[in-house]
Amino acid sequence: MELGDKAVGFLLTLTSLSIFTYYTFWVIILPFVDSDHFIHKYFLPQEYAILIPVFAGVLLLALLSVFVGFVMLKSKKKKKTT
């Protein structure tokens, strides 16, 4: 079991580091590269650099709100039955 946990942790760390590196290069370095350079075909337009994190944040807040709402409703039902 411990080996599986280490493998999952390694994969999560590698994934988050890859996303961070890609996003950092996309937002900080790419604007200084000529627009006709071949590297631009590997990245989305700059507008998405703001839209994707905003959408992800709104989605995360919505899911957290739904989760907290369900927990509150569940605890309220437990209080009524006891």
PDB file of N, CA, C and O in Angstrom:
ATOM      1  N   MET A   1       0.817  -1.202   0.000  1.00  0.00           N
ATOM      2  CA  MET A   1       0.000   0.000   0.000  1.00  0.00           C
ATOM      3  C   MET A   1       0.862   1.268   0.000  1.00  0.00           C
ATOM      4  O   MET A   1       0.542   2.239  -0.633  1.00  0.00           O
ATOM      5  N   GLU A   2       1.960   1.216   0.729  1.00  0.00           N
ATOM      6  CA  GLU A   2       2.822   2.388   0.823  1.00  0.00           C
ATOM      7  C   GLU A   2       3.439   2.735  -0.526  1.00  0.00           C
ATOM      8  O   GLU A   2       3.570   3.900  -0.875  1.00  0.00           O
ATOM      9  N   LEU A   3       3.793   1.721  -1.299  1.00  0.00           N
ATOM     10  CA  LEU A   3       4.363   1.958  -2.618  1.00  0.00           C
ATOM     11  C   LEU A   3       3.338   2.607  -3.539  1.00  0.00           C
ATOM     12  O   LEU A   3       3.667   3.499  -4.316  1.00  0.00           O
ATOM     13  N   GLY A   4       2.077   2.204  -3.430  1.00  0.00           N
ATOM     14  CA  GLY A   4       1.020   2.811  -4.237  1.00  0.00           C
ATOM     15  C   GLY A   4       0.817   4.279  -3.885  1.00  0.00           C
ATOM     16  O   GLY A   4       0.609   5.115  -4.770  1.00  0.00           O
ATOM     17  N   ASP A   5       0.871   4.587  -2.600  1.00  0.00           N
ATOM     18  CA  ASP A   5       0.728   5.978  -2.167  1.00  0.00           C
ATOM     19  C   ASP A   5       1.872   6.842  -2.682  1.00  0.00           C
ATOM     20  O   ASP A   5       1.663   7.981  -3.102  1.00  0.00           O
ATOM     21  N   LYS A   6       3.066   6.286  -2.658  1.00  0.00           N
ATOM     22  CA  LYS A   6       4.220   7.041  -3.164  1.00  0.00           C
ATOM     23  C   LYS A   6       4.098   7.271  -4.663  1.00  0.00           C
ATOM     24  O   LYS A   6       4.456   8.340  -5.160  1.00  0.00           O
ATOM     25  N   ALA A   7       3.600   6.272  -5.392  1.00  0.00           N
ATOM     26  CA  ALA A   7       3.450   6.415  -6.841  1.00  0.00           C
ATOM     27  C   ALA A   7       2.397   7.479  -7.169  1.00  0.00           C
ATOM     28  O   ALA A   7       2.607   8.309  -8.063  1.00  0.00           O
ATOM     29  N   VAL A   8       1.284   7.461  -6.439  1.00  0.00           N
ATOM     30  CA  VAL A   8       0.241   8.469  -6.666  1.00  0.00           C
ATOM     31  C   VAL A   8       0.768   9.853  -6.312  1.00  0.00           C
ATOM     32  O   VAL A   8       0.539  10.819  -7.048  1.00  0.00           O
ATOM     33  N   GLY A   9       1.483   9.971  -5.225  1.00  0.00           N
ATOM     34  CA  GLY A   9       2.070  11.257  -4.838  1.00  0.00           C
ATOM     35  C   GLY A   9       3.060  11.766  -5.866  1.00  0.00           C
ATOM     36  O   GLY A   9       3.084  12.957  -6.192  1.00  0.00           O
ATOM     37  N   PHE A  10       3.874  10.856  -6.388  1.00  0.00           N
ATOM     38  CA  PHE A  10       4.842  11.238  -7.422  1.00  0.00           C
ATOM     39  C   PHE A  10       4.126  11.707  -8.680  1.00  0.00           C
ATOM     40  O   PHE A  10       4.513  12.718  -9.271  1.00  0.00           O
ATOM     41  N   LEU A  11       3.078  10.995  -9.097  1.00  0.00           N
ATOM     42  CA  LEU A  11       2.325  11.390 -10.288  1.00  0.00           C
ATOM     43  C   LEU A  11       1.631  12.737 -10.099  1.00  0.00           C
ATOM     44  O   LEU A  11       1.622  13.570 -11.009  1.00  0.00           O
ATOM     45  N   LEU A  12       1.057  12.962  -8.930  1.00  0.00           N
ATOM     46  CA  LEU A  12       0.410  14.249  -8.665  1.00  0.00           C
ATOM     47  C   LEU A  12       1.426  15.385  -8.655  1.00  0.00           C
ATOM     48  O   LEU A  12       1.164  16.473  -9.188  1.00  0.00           O
ATOM     49  N   THR A  13       2.586  15.146  -8.061  1.00  0.00           N
ATOM     50  CA  THR A  13       3.633  16.165  -8.039  1.00  0.00           C
ATOM     51  C   THR A  13       4.136  16.452  -9.448  1.00  0.00           C
ATOM     52  O   THR A  13       4.299  17.621  -9.832  1.00  0.00           O
ATOM     53  N   LEU A  14       4.351  15.411 -10.232  1.00  0.00           N
ATOM     54  CA  LEU A  14       4.825  15.583 -11.595  1.00  0.00           C
ATOM     55  C   LEU A  14       3.787  16.314 -12.449  1.00  0.00           C
ATOM     56  O   LEU A  14       4.139  17.213 -13.224  1.00  0.00           O
ATOM     57  N   THR A  15       2.520  15.979 -12.277  1.00  0.00           N
ATOM     58  CA  THR A  15       1.458  16.639 -13.028  1.00  0.00           C
ATOM     59  C   THR A  15       1.359  18.119 -12.663  1.00  0.00           C
ATOM     60  O   THR A  15       1.289  18.979 -13.548  1.00  0.00           O
ATOM     61  N   SER A  16       1.363  18.429 -11.377  1.00  0.00           N
ATOM     62  CA  SER A  16       1.245  19.829 -10.962  1.00  0.00           C
ATOM     63  C   SER A  16       2.474  20.641 -11.380  1.00  0.00           C
ATOM     64  O   SER A  16       2.343  21.802 -11.783  1.00  0.00           O
ATOM     65  N   LEU A  17       3.647  20.042 -11.329  1.00  0.00           N
ATOM     66  CA  LEU A  17       4.854  20.739 -11.760  1.00  0.00           C
ATOM     67  C   LEU A  17       4.828  20.989 -13.263  1.00  0.00           C
ATOM     68  O   LEU A  17       5.221  22.068 -13.727  1.00  0.00           O
ATOM     69  N   SER A  18       4.325  20.032 -14.023  1.00  0.00           N
ATOM     70  CA  SER A  18       4.217  20.204 -15.476  1.00  0.00           C
ATOM     71  C   SER A  18       3.238  21.318 -15.829  1.00  0.00           C
ATOM     72  O   SER A  18       3.511  22.157 -16.687  1.00  0.00           O
ATOM     73  N   ILE A  19       2.083  21.334 -15.168  1.00  0.00           N
ATOM     74  CA  ILE A  19       1.082  22.373 -15.424  1.00  0.00           C
ATOM     75  C   ILE A  19       1.635  23.741 -15.040  1.00  0.00           C
ATOM     76  O   ILE A  19       1.463  24.724 -15.774  1.00  0.00           O
ATOM     77  N   PHE A  20       2.318  23.817 -13.901  1.00  0.00           N
ATOM     78  CA  PHE A  20       2.895  25.083 -13.463  1.00  0.00           C
ATOM     79  C   PHE A  20       3.938  25.588 -14.459  1.00  0.00           C
ATOM     80  O   PHE A  20       3.951  26.773 -14.814  1.00  0.00           O
ATOM     81  N   THR A  21       4.799  24.698 -14.929  1.00  0.00           N
ATOM     82  CA  THR A  21       5.835  25.088 -15.885  1.00  0.00           C
ATOM     83  C   THR A  21       5.219  25.551 -17.200  1.00  0.00           C
ATOM     84  O   THR A  21       5.619  26.576 -17.762  1.00  0.00           O
ATOM     85  N   TYR A  22       4.256  24.799 -17.705  1.00  0.00           N
ATOM     86  CA  TYR A  22       3.584  25.160 -18.958  1.00  0.00           C
ATOM     87  C   TYR A  22       2.902  26.519 -18.830  1.00  0.00           C
ATOM     88  O   TYR A  22       3.056  27.398 -19.682  1.00  0.00           O
ATOM     89  N   TYR A  23       2.140  26.725 -17.748  1.00  0.00           N
ATOM     90  CA  TYR A  23       1.404  27.977 -17.562  1.00  0.00           C
ATOM     91  C   TYR A  23       2.357  29.156 -17.384  1.00  0.00           C
ATOM     92  O   TYR A  23       2.133  30.234 -17.937  1.00  0.00           O
ATOM     93  N   THR A  24       3.433  28.955 -16.613  1.00  0.00           N
ATOM     94  CA  THR A  24       4.402  30.023 -16.406  1.00  0.00           C
ATOM     95  C   THR A  24       5.073  30.419 -17.714  1.00  0.00           C
ATOM     96  O   THR A  24       5.220  31.610 -18.015  1.00  0.00           O
ATOM     97  N   PHE A  25       5.462  29.439 -18.505  1.00  0.00           N
ATOM     98  CA  PHE A  25       6.068  29.740 -19.796  1.00  0.00           C
ATOM     99  C   PHE A  25       5.072  30.454 -20.699  1.00  0.00           C
ATOM    100  O   PHE A  25       5.419  31.414 -21.391  1.00  0.00           O
ATOM    101  N   TRP A  26       3.819  29.999 -20.677  1.00  0.00           N
ATOM    102  CA  TRP A  26       2.767  30.564 -21.519  1.00  0.00           C
ATOM    103  C   TRP A  26       2.500  32.026 -21.174  1.00  0.00           C
ATOM    104  O   TRP A  26       2.340  32.877 -22.052  1.00  0.00           O
ATOM    105  N   VAL A  27       2.435  32.338 -19.888  1.00  0.00           N
ATOM    106  CA  VAL A  27       2.032  33.679 -19.449  1.00  0.00           C
ATOM    107  C   VAL A  27       3.210  34.648 -19.357  1.00  0.00           C
ATOM    108  O   VAL A  27       3.079  35.818 -19.716  1.00  0.00           O
ATOM    109  N   ILE A  28       4.364  34.178 -18.906  1.00  0.00           N
ATOM    110  CA  ILE A  28       5.463  35.097 -18.629  1.00  0.00           C
ATOM    111  C   ILE A  28       6.443  35.198 -19.796  1.00  0.00           C
ATOM    112  O   ILE A  28       6.883  36.296 -20.154  1.00  0.00           O
ATOM    113  N   ILE A  29       6.803  34.096 -20.404  1.00  0.00           N
ATOM    114  CA  ILE A  29       7.857  34.106 -21.420  1.00  0.00           C
ATOM    115  C   ILE A  29       7.315  34.282 -22.829  1.00  0.00           C
ATOM    116  O   ILE A  29       7.892  35.005 -23.646  1.00  0.00           O
ATOM    117  N   LEU A  30       6.191  33.635 -23.151  1.00  0.00           N
ATOM    118  CA  LEU A  30       5.686  33.637 -24.522  1.00  0.00           C
ATOM    119  C   LEU A  30       5.363  35.027 -25.081  1.00  0.00           C
ATOM    120  O   LEU A  30       5.570  35.258 -26.278  1.00  0.00           O
ATOM    121  N   PRO A  31       4.886  35.987 -24.290  1.00  0.00           N
ATOM    122  CA  PRO A  31       4.630  37.315 -24.861  1.00  0.00           C
ATOM    123  C   PRO A  31       5.881  38.001 -25.421  1.00  0.00           C
ATOM    124  O   PRO A  31       5.775  38.887 -26.267  1.00  0.00           O
ATOM    125  N   PHE A  32       7.057  37.596 -24.981  1.00  0.00           N
ATOM    126  CA  PHE A  32       8.292  38.205 -25.458  1.00  0.00           C
ATOM    127  C   PHE A  32       8.886  37.492 -26.670  1.00  0.00           C
ATOM    128  O   PHE A  32       9.912  37.908 -27.186  1.00  0.00           O
ATOM    129  N   VAL A  33       8.249  36.401 -27.104  1.00  0.00           N
ATOM    130  CA  VAL A  33       8.720  35.649 -28.267  1.00  0.00           C
ATOM    131  C   VAL A  33       7.962  36.160 -29.491  1.00  0.00           C
ATOM    132  O   VAL A  33       6.774  36.465 -29.415  1.00  0.00           O
ATOM    133  N   ASP A  34       8.646  36.263 -30.620  1.00  0.00           N
ATOM    134  CA  ASP A  34       8.007  36.726 -31.854  1.00  0.00           C
ATOM    135  C   ASP A  34       6.783  35.882 -32.176  1.00  0.00           C
ATOM    136  O   ASP A  34       6.784  34.662 -31.980  1.00  0.00           O
ATOM    137  N   SER A  35       5.734  36.546 -32.678  1.00  0.00           N
ATOM    138  CA  SER A  35       4.476  35.845 -32.932  1.00  0.00           C
ATOM    139  C   SER A  35       4.562  34.844 -34.072  1.00  0.00           C
ATOM    140  O   SER A  35       3.729  33.947 -34.163  1.00  0.00           O
ATOM    141  N   ASP A  36       5.551  34.952 -34.924  1.00  0.00           N
ATOM    142  CA  ASP A  36       5.677  33.980 -36.016  1.00  0.00           C
ATOM    143  C   ASP A  36       6.601  32.815 -35.664  1.00  0.00           C
ATOM    144  O   ASP A  36       6.862  31.950 -36.497  1.00  0.00           O
ATOM    145  N   HIS A  37       7.051  32.748 -34.429  1.00  0.00           N
ATOM    146  CA  HIS A  37       7.921  31.657 -33.986  1.00  0.00           C
ATOM    147  C   HIS A  37       7.097  30.369 -33.869  1.00  0.00           C
ATOM    148  O   HIS A  37       5.915  30.396 -33.517  1.00  0.00           O
ATOM    149  N   PHE A  38       7.731  29.226 -34.151  1.00  0.00           N
ATOM    150  CA  PHE A  38       7.013  27.946 -34.170  1.00  0.00           C
ATOM    151  C   PHE A  38       6.460  27.544 -32.805  1.00  0.00           C
ATOM    152  O   PHE A  38       5.506  26.765 -32.718  1.00  0.00           O
ATOM    153  N   ILE A  39       7.014  28.055 -31.722  1.00  0.00           N
ATOM    154  CA  ILE A  39       6.594  27.669 -30.375  1.00  0.00           C
ATOM    155  C   ILE A  39       5.151  28.087 -30.082  1.00  0.00           C
ATOM    156  O   ILE A  39       4.472  27.476 -29.262  1.00  0.00           O
ATOM    157  N   HIS A  40       4.661  29.093 -30.785  1.00  0.00           N
ATOM    158  CA  HIS A  40       3.302  29.597 -30.537  1.00  0.00           C
ATOM    159  C   HIS A  40       2.227  28.579 -30.908  1.00  0.00           C
ATOM    160  O   HIS A  40       1.114  28.657 -30.389  1.00  0.00           O
ATOM    161  N   LYS A  41       2.546  27.631 -31.771  1.00  0.00           N
ATOM    162  CA  LYS A  41       1.516  26.657 -32.160  1.00  0.00           C
ATOM    163  C   LYS A  41       1.232  25.647 -31.053  1.00  0.00           C
ATOM    164  O   LYS A  41       0.251  24.927 -31.110  1.00  0.00           O
ATOM    165  N   TYR A  42       2.054  25.599 -30.014  1.00  0.00           N
ATOM    166  CA  TYR A  42       1.848  24.686 -28.893  1.00  0.00           C
ATOM    167  C   TYR A  42       1.042  25.305 -27.753  1.00  0.00           C
ATOM    168  O   TYR A  42       0.790  24.635 -26.754  1.00  0.00           O
ATOM    169  N   PHE A  43       0.641  26.556 -27.888  1.00  0.00           N
ATOM    170  CA  PHE A  43      -0.063  27.260 -26.815  1.00  0.00           C
ATOM    171  C   PHE A  43      -1.361  27.857 -27.336  1.00  0.00           C
ATOM    172  O   PHE A  43      -1.464  28.232 -28.506  1.00  0.00           O
ATOM    173  N   LEU A  44      -2.333  27.971 -26.444  1.00  0.00           N
ATOM    174  CA  LEU A  44      -3.591  28.634 -26.767  1.00  0.00           C
ATOM    175  C   LEU A  44      -3.364  30.146 -26.823  1.00  0.00           C
ATOM    176  O   LEU A  44      -2.345  30.651 -26.351  1.00  0.00           O
ATOM    177  N   PRO A  45      -4.333  30.903 -27.369  1.00  0.00           N
ATOM    178  CA  PRO A  45      -4.211  32.370 -27.339  1.00  0.00           C
ATOM    179  C   PRO A  45      -4.133  32.903 -25.901  1.00  0.00           C
ATOM    180  O   PRO A  45      -4.594  32.263 -24.958  1.00  0.00           O
ATOM    181  N   GLN A  46      -3.555  34.082 -25.749  1.00  0.00           N
ATOM    182  CA  GLN A  46      -3.331  34.677 -24.423  1.00  0.00           C
ATOM    183  C   GLN A  46      -4.614  34.881 -23.616  1.00  0.00           C
ATOM    184  O   GLN A  46      -4.569  34.861 -22.392  1.00  0.00           O
ATOM    185  N   GLU A  47      -5.747  35.103 -24.277  1.00  0.00           N
ATOM    186  CA  GLU A  47      -6.997  35.338 -23.552  1.00  0.00           C
ATOM    187  C   GLU A  47      -7.342  34.159 -22.641  1.00  0.00           C
ATOM    188  O   GLU A  47      -7.910  34.322 -21.571  1.00  0.00           O
ATOM    189  N   TYR A  48      -7.007  32.961 -23.085  1.00  0.00           N
ATOM    190  CA  TYR A  48      -7.316  31.774 -22.306  1.00  0.00           C
ATOM    191  C   TYR A  48      -6.454  31.662 -21.050  1.00  0.00           C
ATOM    192  O   TYR A  48      -6.795  30.918 -20.134  1.00  0.00           O
ATOM    193  N   ALA A  49      -5.351  32.370 -21.007  1.00  0.00           N
ATOM    194  CA  ALA A  49      -4.492  32.340 -19.827  1.00  0.00           C
ATOM    195  C   ALA A  49      -5.206  32.921 -18.610  1.00  0.00           C
ATOM    196  O   ALA A  49      -4.879  32.582 -17.478  1.00  0.00           O
ATOM    197  N   ILE A  50      -6.189  33.774 -18.834  1.00  0.00           N
ATOM    198  CA  ILE A  50      -6.991  34.325 -17.745  1.00  0.00           C
ATOM    199  C   ILE A  50      -8.302  33.560 -17.604  1.00  0.00           C
ATOM    200  O   ILE A  50      -8.738  33.244 -16.494  1.00  0.00           O
ATOM    201  N   LEU A  51      -8.925  33.229 -18.723  1.00  0.00           N
ATOM    202  CA  LEU A  51     -10.237  32.587 -18.688  1.00  0.00           C
ATOM    203  C   LEU A  51     -10.217  31.202 -18.043  1.00  0.00           C
ATOM    204  O   LEU A  51     -11.129  30.858 -17.284  1.00  0.00           O
ATOM    205  N   ILE A  52      -9.225  30.404 -18.336  1.00  0.00           N
ATOM    206  CA  ILE A  52      -9.187  29.044 -17.799  1.00  0.00           C
ATOM    207  C   ILE A  52      -9.053  29.032 -16.269  1.00  0.00           C
ATOM    208  O   ILE A  52      -9.836  28.353 -15.591  1.00  0.00           O
ATOM    209  N   PRO A  53      -8.111  29.784 -15.667  1.00  0.00           N
ATOM    210  CA  PRO A  53      -8.045  29.786 -14.196  1.00  0.00           C
ATOM    211  C   PRO A  53      -9.284  30.398 -13.540  1.00  0.00           C
ATOM    212  O   PRO A  53      -9.719  29.932 -12.478  1.00  0.00           O
ATOM    213  N   VAL A  54      -9.874  31.422 -14.160  1.00  0.00           N
ATOM    214  CA  VAL A  54     -11.091  32.014 -13.591  1.00  0.00           C
ATOM    215  C   VAL A  54     -12.227  31.004 -13.619  1.00  0.00           C
ATOM    216  O   VAL A  54     -12.944  30.819 -12.625  1.00  0.00           O
ATOM    217  N   PHE A  55     -12.401  30.321 -14.740  1.00  0.00           N
ATOM    218  CA  PHE A  55     -13.442  29.308 -14.848  1.00  0.00           C
ATOM    219  C   PHE A  55     -13.213  28.177 -13.849  1.00  0.00           C
ATOM    220  O   PHE A  55     -14.142  27.707 -13.194  1.00  0.00           O
ATOM    221  N   ALA A  56     -11.966  27.734 -13.715  1.00  0.00           N
ATOM    222  CA  ALA A  56     -11.643  26.671 -12.758  1.00  0.00           C
ATOM    223  C   ALA A  56     -11.928  27.119 -11.324  1.00  0.00           C
ATOM    224  O   ALA A  56     -12.448  26.343 -10.513  1.00  0.00           O
ATOM    225  N   GLY A  57     -11.610  28.373 -11.002  1.00  0.00           N
ATOM    226  CA  GLY A  57     -11.885  28.888  -9.661  1.00  0.00           C
ATOM    227  C   GLY A  57     -13.367  28.984  -9.363  1.00  0.00           C
ATOM    228  O   GLY A  57     -13.817  28.621  -8.266  1.00  0.00           O
ATOM    229  N   VAL A  58     -14.139  29.460 -10.322  1.00  0.00           N
ATOM    230  CA  VAL A  58     -15.589  29.555 -10.132  1.00  0.00           C
ATOM    231  C   VAL A  58     -16.191  28.161  -9.971  1.00  0.00           C
ATOM    232  O   VAL A  58     -17.046  27.931  -9.112  1.00  0.00           O
ATOM    233  N   LEU A  59     -15.730  27.214 -10.775  1.00  0.00           N
ATOM    234  CA  LEU A  59     -16.212  25.847 -10.679  1.00  0.00           C
ATOM    235  C   LEU A  59     -15.852  25.239  -9.327  1.00  0.00           C
ATOM    236  O   LEU A  59     -16.685  24.577  -8.688  1.00  0.00           O
ATOM    237  N   LEU A  60     -14.642  25.476  -8.856  1.00  0.00           N
ATOM    238  CA  LEU A  60     -14.219  24.976  -7.552  1.00  0.00           C
ATOM    239  C   LEU A  60     -15.068  25.567  -6.431  1.00  0.00           C
ATOM    240  O   LEU A  60     -15.517  24.839  -5.530  1.00  0.00           O
ATOM    241  N   LEU A  61     -15.310  26.870  -6.481  1.00  0.00           N
ATOM    242  CA  LEU A  61     -16.150  27.495  -5.455  1.00  0.00           C
ATOM    243  C   LEU A  61     -17.577  26.965  -5.492  1.00  0.00           C
ATOM    244  O   LEU A  61     -18.198  26.763  -4.442  1.00  0.00           O
ATOM    245  N   ALA A  62     -18.104  26.732  -6.689  1.00  0.00           N
ATOM    246  CA  ALA A  62     -19.458  26.190  -6.808  1.00  0.00           C
ATOM    247  C   ALA A  62     -19.534  24.784  -6.220  1.00  0.00           C
ATOM    248  O   ALA A  62     -20.474  24.456  -5.479  1.00  0.00           O
ATOM    249  N   LEU A  63     -18.558  23.948  -6.536  1.00  0.00           N
ATOM    250  CA  LEU A  63     -18.558  22.584  -6.003  1.00  0.00           C
ATOM    251  C   LEU A  63     -18.381  22.575  -4.486  1.00  0.00           C
ATOM    252  O   LEU A  63     -19.029  21.784  -3.786  1.00  0.00           O
ATOM    253  N   LEU A  64     -17.531  23.441  -3.974  1.00  0.00           N
ATOM    254  CA  LEU A  64     -17.374  23.544  -2.520  1.00  0.00           C
ATOM    255  C   LEU A  64     -18.654  24.023  -1.845  1.00  0.00           C
ATOM    256  O   LEU A  64     -19.026  23.535  -0.775  1.00  0.00           O
ATOM    257  N   SER A  65     -19.347  24.955  -2.471  1.00  0.00           N
ATOM    258  CA  SER A  65     -20.609  25.448  -1.913  1.00  0.00           C
ATOM    259  C   SER A  65     -21.665  24.354  -1.882  1.00  0.00           C
ATOM    260  O   SER A  65     -22.396  24.211  -0.899  1.00  0.00           O
ATOM    261  N   VAL A  66     -21.741  23.570  -2.946  1.00  0.00           N
ATOM    262  CA  VAL A  66     -22.698  22.462  -2.980  1.00  0.00           C
ATOM    263  C   VAL A  66     -22.351  21.434  -1.911  1.00  0.00           C
ATOM    264  O   VAL A  66     -23.233  20.939  -1.199  1.00  0.00           O
ATOM    265  N   PHE A  67     -21.072  21.118  -1.761  1.00  0.00           N
ATOM    266  CA  PHE A  67     -20.651  20.162  -0.737  1.00  0.00           C
ATOM    267  C   PHE A  67     -21.005  20.653   0.667  1.00  0.00           C
ATOM    268  O   PHE A  67     -21.555  19.898   1.477  1.00  0.00           O
ATOM    269  N   VAL A  68     -20.700  21.902   0.960  1.00  0.00           N
ATOM    270  CA  VAL A  68     -21.017  22.458   2.278  1.00  0.00           C
ATOM    271  C   VAL A  68     -22.529  22.468   2.494  1.00  0.00           C
ATOM    272  O   VAL A  68     -23.019  22.163   3.592  1.00  0.00           O
ATOM    273  N   GLY A  69     -23.288  22.775   1.453  1.00  0.00           N
ATOM    274  CA  GLY A  69     -24.745  22.748   1.560  1.00  0.00           C
ATOM    275  C   GLY A  69     -25.275  21.363   1.885  1.00  0.00           C
ATOM    276  O   GLY A  69     -26.159  21.206   2.744  1.00  0.00           O
ATOM    277  N   PHE A  70     -24.749  20.341   1.223  1.00  0.00           N
ATOM    278  CA  PHE A  70     -25.179  18.971   1.509  1.00  0.00           C
ATOM    279  C   PHE A  70     -24.811  18.562   2.933  1.00  0.00           C
ATOM    280  O   PHE A  70     -25.610  17.918   3.623  1.00  0.00           O
ATOM    281  N   VAL A  71     -23.633  18.926   3.390  1.00  0.00           N
ATOM    282  CA  VAL A  71     -23.219  18.591   4.751  1.00  0.00           C
ATOM    283  C   VAL A  71     -24.124  19.289   5.761  1.00  0.00           C
ATOM    284  O   VAL A  71     -24.541  18.686   6.761  1.00  0.00           O
ATOM    285  N   MET A  72     -24.478  20.545   5.501  1.00  0.00           N
ATOM    286  CA  MET A  72     -25.361  21.264   6.425  1.00  0.00           C
ATOM    287  C   MET A  72     -26.748  20.643   6.449  1.00  0.00           C
ATOM    288  O   MET A  72     -27.355  20.500   7.519  1.00  0.00           O
ATOM    289  N   LEU A  73     -27.254  20.260   5.284  1.00  0.00           N
ATOM    290  CA  LEU A  73     -28.563  19.617   5.244  1.00  0.00           C
ATOM    291  C   LEU A  73     -28.549  18.264   5.947  1.00  0.00           C
ATOM    292  O   LEU A  73     -29.492  17.916   6.659  1.00  0.00           O
ATOM    293  N   LYS A  74     -27.506  17.521   5.777  1.00  0.00           N
ATOM    294  CA  LYS A  74     -27.381  16.214   6.417  1.00  0.00           C
ATOM    295  C   LYS A  74     -27.319  16.361   7.931  1.00  0.00           C
ATOM    296  O   LYS A  74     -27.947  15.599   8.667  1.00  0.00           O
ATOM    297  N   SER A  75     -26.547  17.326   8.418  1.00  0.00           N
ATOM    298  CA  SER A  75     -26.434  17.515   9.865  1.00  0.00           C
ATOM    299  C   SER A  75     -27.742  18.034  10.445  1.00  0.00           C
ATOM    300  O   SER A  75     -28.096  17.717  11.583  1.00  0.00           O
ATOM    301  N   LYS A  76     -28.478  18.806   9.673  1.00  0.00           N
ATOM    302  CA  LYS A  76     -29.774  19.305  10.148  1.00  0.00           C
ATOM    303  C   LYS A  76     -30.773  18.155  10.276  1.00  0.00           C
ATOM    304  O   LYS A  76     -31.546  18.103  11.221  1.00  0.00           O
ATOM    305  N   LYS A  77     -30.749  17.225   9.321  1.00  0.00           N
ATOM    306  CA  LYS A  77     -31.633  16.066   9.381  1.00  0.00           C
ATOM    307  C   LYS A  77     -31.279  15.162  10.557  1.00  0.00           C
ATOM    308  O   LYS A  77     -32.150  14.600  11.205  1.00  0.00           O
ATOM    309  N   LYS A  78     -29.982  15.024  10.877  1.00  0.00           N
ATOM    310  CA  LYS A  78     -29.558  14.213  12.009  1.00  0.00           C
ATOM    311  C   LYS A  78     -30.062  14.814  13.317  1.00  0.00           C
ATOM    312  O   LYS A  78     -30.468  14.098  14.229  1.00  0.00           O
ATOM    313  N   LYS A  79     -30.039  16.128  13.435  1.00  0.00           N
ATOM    314  CA  LYS A  79     -30.503  16.781  14.653  1.00  0.00           C
ATOM    315  C   LYS A  79     -31.995  16.586  14.844  1.00  0.00           C
ATOM    316  O   LYS A  79     -32.480  16.447  15.959  1.00  0.00           O
ATOM    317  N   LYS A  80     -32.775  16.577  13.751  1.00  0.00           N
ATOM    318  CA  LYS A  80     -34.217  16.376  13.855  1.00  0.00           C
ATOM    319  C   LYS A  80     -34.562  14.951  14.285  1.00  0.00           C
ATOM    320  O   LYS A  80     -35.520  14.751  15.036  1.00  0.00           O
ATOM    321  N   THR A  81     -33.811  13.969  13.828  1.00  0.00           N
ATOM    322  CA  THR A  81     -34.121  12.584  14.141  1.00  0.00           C
ATOM    323  C   THR A  81     -33.668  12.196  15.543  1.00  0.00           C
ATOM    324  O   THR A  81     -34.178  11.253  16.116  1.00  0.00           O
ATOM    325  N   THR A  82     -32.706  12.899  16.121  1.00  0.00           N
ATOM    326  CA  THR A  82     -32.230  12.510  17.460  1.00  0.00           C
ATOM    327  C   THR A  82     -32.907  13.290  18.544  1.00  0.00           C
ATOM    328  O   THR A  82     -33.635  14.157  18.476  1.00  0.00           O
TER     329      THR A  82
END
